Amino acid sequence: MIHWLIALACIWFAWRYLKPKKPKRLPVANEAEARAVLGVADDADADQIRAAHRRLAAQVHPDRGGSVDLARRVNAARDLLLKQR
């Protein structure tokens, strides 16, 4: 009986720790995607970008039922657009 428990533990270990990892996706690839995520126009100024970020961040925050990945994308979009200003 102990032999099959050890075998099962080895299989679980191999499945859990040795399976190939998914490649990390960049949160936002370029400026056009960042604008689409935030929903701002091409001529949006820094205040409009901040306002769109604040509105979306409140909706997708993990404490309010949103996902961590979506919040990360919204923050990365804001950072990318404000860095270019």
Coordinates of N, CA, C and O in Angstrom, one line a residue:
M1 N 0.8 -1.2 0.0 CA 0.0 0.0 0.0 C 0.9 1.3 0.0 O 0.5 2.2 -0.7
I2 N 1.9 1.2 0.8 CA 2.8 2.4 0.8 C 3.5 2.7 -0.5 O 3.8 3.8 -0.8
H3 N 3.7 1.6 -1.3 CA 4.4 1.8 -2.6 C 3.6 2.6 -3.5 O 4.1 3.5 -4.2
W4 N 2.3 2.4 -3.6 CA 1.5 3.2 -4.5 C 1.3 4.6 -4.0 O 1.1 5.5 -4.8
L5 N 1.3 4.8 -2.7 CA 1.3 6.2 -2.2 C 2.5 7.0 -2.6 O 2.5 8.2 -3.0
I6 N 3.7 6.3 -2.5 CA 4.9 7.0 -2.9 C 4.9 7.2 -4.4 O 5.3 8.3 -4.9
A7 N 4.4 6.3 -5.2 CA 4.3 6.5 -6.6 C 3.4 7.6 -7.0 O 3.7 8.5 -7.8
L8 N 2.3 7.7 -6.3 CA 1.3 8.8 -6.5 C 1.9 10.1 -6.1 O 1.7 11.1 -6.8
A9 N 2.7 10.2 -5.0 CA 3.3 11.4 -4.7 C 4.4 11.9 -5.7 O 4.5 13.1 -6.0
C10 N 5.1 10.9 -6.2 CA 6.1 11.2 -7.3 C 5.4 11.8 -8.5 O 5.9 12.7 -9.2
I11 N 4.3 11.2 -8.9 CA 3.6 11.6 -10.1 C 3.0 13.0 -9.8 O 3.1 13.9 -10.7
W12 N 2.5 13.3 -8.7 CA 2.0 14.6 -8.4 C 3.1 15.6 -8.4 O 3.0 16.7 -8.9
F13 N 4.3 15.3 -7.8 CA 5.4 16.2 -7.8 C 5.8 16.5 -9.2 O 6.1 17.7 -9.6
A14 N 5.9 15.5 -10.1 CA 6.3 15.7 -11.5 C 5.3 16.6 -12.2 O 5.7 17.5 -12.9
W15 N 4.0 16.4 -12.0 CA 3.0 17.2 -12.6 C 3.0 18.6 -12.1 O 2.9 19.5 -12.9
R16 N 3.2 18.8 -10.9 CA 3.1 20.1 -10.3 C 4.4 21.0 -10.5 O 4.2 22.2 -10.9
Y17 N 5.5 20.4 -10.5 CA 6.7 21.2 -10.5 C 7.5 21.1 -11.8 O 8.3 22.0 -12.1
L18 N 7.3 20.1 -12.6 CA 8.0 19.9 -13.8 C 7.3 20.2 -15.1 O 7.8 20.1 -16.2
K19 N 6.0 20.6 -15.0 CA 5.2 20.9 -16.2 C 5.7 22.2 -16.8 O 6.2 23.1 -16.1
P20 N 5.6 22.3 -18.1 CA 6.1 23.6 -18.7 C 5.3 24.8 -18.3 O 4.1 24.7 -18.1
K21 N 6.0 25.9 -18.0 CA 5.4 27.1 -17.6 C 4.9 27.9 -18.8 O 5.4 27.8 -19.8
K22 N 3.7 28.6 -18.6 CA 3.2 29.4 -19.6 C 4.1 30.6 -19.7 O 4.5 31.2 -18.7
P23 N 4.4 31.1 -20.9 CA 5.2 32.3 -21.1 C 4.5 33.5 -20.5 O 3.3 33.6 -20.7
K24 N 5.2 34.4 -19.8 CA 4.6 35.6 -19.3 C 4.2 36.5 -20.5 O 5.0 36.8 -21.3
R25 N 3.0 37.0 -20.5 CA 2.5 37.9 -21.5 C 2.8 39.3 -21.0 O 2.4 39.6 -19.8
L26 N 3.3 40.2 -21.8 CA 3.5 41.6 -21.4 C 2.1 42.2 -21.2 O 1.2 41.9 -21.9
P27 N 1.9 43.0 -20.1 CA 0.6 43.5 -19.8 C 0.1 44.4 -21.0 O -1.1 44.3 -21.3
V28 N 0.9 45.2 -21.6 CA 0.5 46.1 -22.7 C 1.6 46.1 -23.6 O 2.8 46.4 -23.3
A29 N 1.4 45.8 -24.9 CA 2.4 45.7 -25.9 C 2.9 47.0 -26.5 O 4.1 47.3 -26.6
N30 N 1.9 47.9 -26.8 CA 2.3 49.2 -27.4 C 1.3 50.3 -27.0 O 0.3 50.0 -26.3
E31 N 1.5 51.4 -27.6 CA 0.7 52.6 -27.2 C -0.8 52.4 -27.7 O -1.7 52.8 -26.9
A32 N -1.0 51.9 -28.8 CA -2.4 51.7 -29.3 C -3.1 50.7 -28.4 O -4.3 51.0 -28.1
E33 N -2.5 49.7 -28.0 CA -3.2 48.7 -27.1 C -3.4 49.4 -25.7 O -4.5 49.2 -25.1
A34 N -2.5 50.2 -25.3 CA -2.7 50.9 -24.0 C -3.9 51.9 -24.1 O -4.7 52.0 -23.1
R35 N -4.0 52.6 -25.2 CA -5.1 53.5 -25.4 C -6.4 52.7 -25.4 O -7.5 53.2 -24.9
A36 N -6.4 51.5 -26.0 CA -7.6 50.7 -26.1 C -8.0 50.2 -24.7 O -9.2 50.1 -24.4
V37 N -7.1 49.8 -23.9 CA -7.3 49.3 -22.6 C -8.0 50.4 -21.7 O -9.0 50.2 -21.1
L38 N -7.4 51.6 -21.8 CA -8.0 52.7 -21.0 C -9.2 53.4 -21.7 O -9.9 54.1 -21.0
G39 N -9.3 53.2 -23.0 CA -10.5 53.8 -23.6 C -10.3 55.3 -23.8 O -11.3 56.0 -23.7
V40 N -9.1 55.8 -24.1 CA -8.9 57.2 -24.3 C -8.5 57.4 -25.8 O -8.0 56.5 -26.5
A41 N -8.7 58.6 -26.3 CA -8.4 59.0 -27.6 C -6.9 59.2 -27.8 O -6.2 59.3 -26.9
D42 N -6.5 59.4 -29.1 CA -5.1 59.6 -29.4 C -4.6 60.9 -28.9 O -3.4 61.0 -28.6
D43 N -5.5 61.9 -28.8 CA -5.1 63.2 -28.4 C -5.4 63.5 -26.9 O -5.4 64.6 -26.4
A44 N -5.5 62.4 -26.1 CA -5.8 62.6 -24.7 C -4.6 63.1 -23.9 O -3.5 62.7 -24.2
D45 N -4.9 64.1 -23.0 CA -3.8 64.6 -22.2 C -3.6 63.8 -20.9 O -4.3 62.8 -20.7
A46 N -2.7 64.2 -20.1 CA -2.3 63.4 -18.9 C -3.5 63.4 -18.0 O -3.7 62.3 -17.3
D47 N -4.3 64.4 -17.8 CA -5.4 64.4 -16.9 C -6.5 63.4 -17.4 O -7.1 62.8 -16.5
Q48 N -6.7 63.4 -18.7 CA -7.7 62.4 -19.2 C -7.3 61.0 -19.0 O -8.1 60.1 -18.7
I49 N -6.0 60.7 -19.2 CA -5.4 59.4 -18.9 C -5.6 59.0 -17.5 O -6.0 57.9 -17.1
R50 N -5.2 59.9 -16.6 CA -5.4 59.6 -15.1 C -6.8 59.4 -14.7 O -7.1 58.5 -13.9
A51 N -7.7 60.2 -15.3 CA -9.2 60.0 -15.0 C -9.7 58.6 -15.5 O -10.4 58.0 -14.8
A52 N -9.3 58.2 -16.7 CA -9.7 56.9 -17.2 C -9.1 55.8 -16.4 O -9.8 54.8 -16.1
H53 N -7.8 56.0 -16.0 CA -7.2 55.0 -15.1 C -7.9 54.8 -13.8 O -8.2 53.8 -13.3
R54 N -8.2 56.0 -13.2 CA -8.9 56.0 -11.9 C -10.3 55.3 -12.0 O -10.7 54.5 -11.1
R55 N -11.0 55.6 -13.0 CA -12.3 55.0 -13.2 C -12.2 53.4 -13.4 O -12.9 52.7 -12.8
L56 N -11.3 53.0 -14.3 CA -11.1 51.6 -14.5 C -10.5 50.8 -13.4 O -10.9 49.7 -13.1
A57 N -9.6 51.5 -12.7 CA -8.9 50.8 -11.5 C -10.0 50.5 -10.4 O -9.9 49.5 -9.8
A58 N -10.9 51.4 -10.3 CA -12.0 51.2 -9.3 C -12.9 50.0 -9.7 O -13.3 49.2 -8.8
Q59 N -13.1 49.8 -11.0 CA -13.9 48.7 -11.4 C -13.2 47.3 -11.4 O -13.8 46.3 -11.1
V60 N -11.9 47.3 -11.7 CA -11.2 46.0 -11.9 C -10.3 45.7 -10.7 O -9.6 44.7 -10.8
H61 N -10.4 46.4 -9.7 CA -9.5 46.1 -8.5 C -9.9 44.8 -7.9 O -11.0 44.4 -7.8
P62 N -8.9 44.0 -7.6 CA -9.1 42.6 -7.0 C -10.0 42.7 -5.7 O -10.7 41.7 -5.5
D63 N -9.9 43.7 -4.9 CA -10.7 43.8 -3.7 C -12.2 44.0 -4.0 O -13.0 43.8 -3.2
R64 N -12.5 44.4 -5.3 CA -13.9 44.6 -5.7 C -14.4 43.6 -6.6 O -15.3 43.8 -7.4
G65 N -13.7 42.5 -6.7 CA -14.2 41.4 -7.5 C -13.5 41.3 -8.9 O -13.8 40.4 -9.7
G66 N -12.6 42.2 -9.2 CA -11.8 42.2 -10.4 C -10.7 41.2 -10.4 O -10.4 40.5 -9.4
S67 N -10.0 41.1 -11.5 CA -8.8 40.2 -11.5 C -7.5 40.9 -11.4 O -7.4 42.1 -11.7
V68 N -6.5 40.2 -10.9 CA -5.2 40.8 -10.7 C -4.6 41.1 -12.1 O -4.0 42.2 -12.3
D69 N -4.8 40.2 -13.1 CA -4.2 40.4 -14.4 C -4.8 41.7 -15.1 O -4.1 42.4 -15.7
L70 N -6.1 41.9 -14.9 CA -6.7 43.0 -15.6 C -6.3 44.3 -14.9 O -6.0 45.3 -15.5
A71 N -6.2 44.3 -13.6 CA -5.7 45.5 -12.9 C -4.2 45.8 -13.3 O -3.8 46.9 -13.4
R72 N -3.4 44.7 -13.5 CA -2.1 44.9 -13.9 C -2.0 45.5 -15.3 O -1.2 46.4 -15.6
R73 N -2.9 45.1 -16.2 CA -3.0 45.7 -17.5 C -3.4 47.2 -17.5 O -2.8 48.0 -18.2
V74 N -4.3 47.5 -16.7 CA -4.8 48.9 -16.6 C -3.6 49.8 -16.0 O -3.4 50.8 -16.6
N75 N -2.9 49.3 -15.0 CA -1.8 50.0 -14.5 C -0.7 50.2 -15.5 O 0.0 51.2 -15.6
A76 N -0.4 49.1 -16.2 CA 0.7 49.2 -17.2 C 0.3 50.1 -18.4 O 1.2 50.8 -18.9
A77 N -0.9 50.1 -18.7 CA -1.4 51.1 -19.8 C -1.2 52.5 -19.4 O -0.7 53.4 -20.1
R78 N -1.6 52.8 -18.1 CA -1.4 54.2 -17.6 C 0.1 54.5 -17.6 O 0.5 55.6 -18.0
D79 N 0.9 53.6 -17.1 CA 2.4 53.9 -17.0 C 3.0 54.2 -18.3 O 3.8 55.1 -18.5
L80 N 2.6 53.4 -19.3 CA 3.1 53.5 -20.7 C 2.7 54.9 -21.3 O 3.5 55.6 -21.8
L81 N 1.4 55.2 -21.1 CA 1.0 56.5 -21.8 C 1.5 57.7 -21.0 O 1.8 58.7 -21.7
L82 N 1.6 57.6 -19.7 CA 2.1 58.8 -19.0 C 3.6 58.9 -19.1 O 4.2 60.0 -19.1
K83 N 4.3 57.8 -19.4 CA 5.8 57.9 -19.5 C 6.1 58.6 -20.9 O 7.2 59.2 -21.0
Q84 N 5.3 58.5 -21.9 CA 5.5 59.1 -23.2 C 5.2 60.5 -23.2 O 5.5 61.2 -24.1
R85 N 4.6 61.1 -22.2 CA 4.3 62.5 -22.1 C 5.4 63.3 -21.6 O 6.2 63.0 -20.9

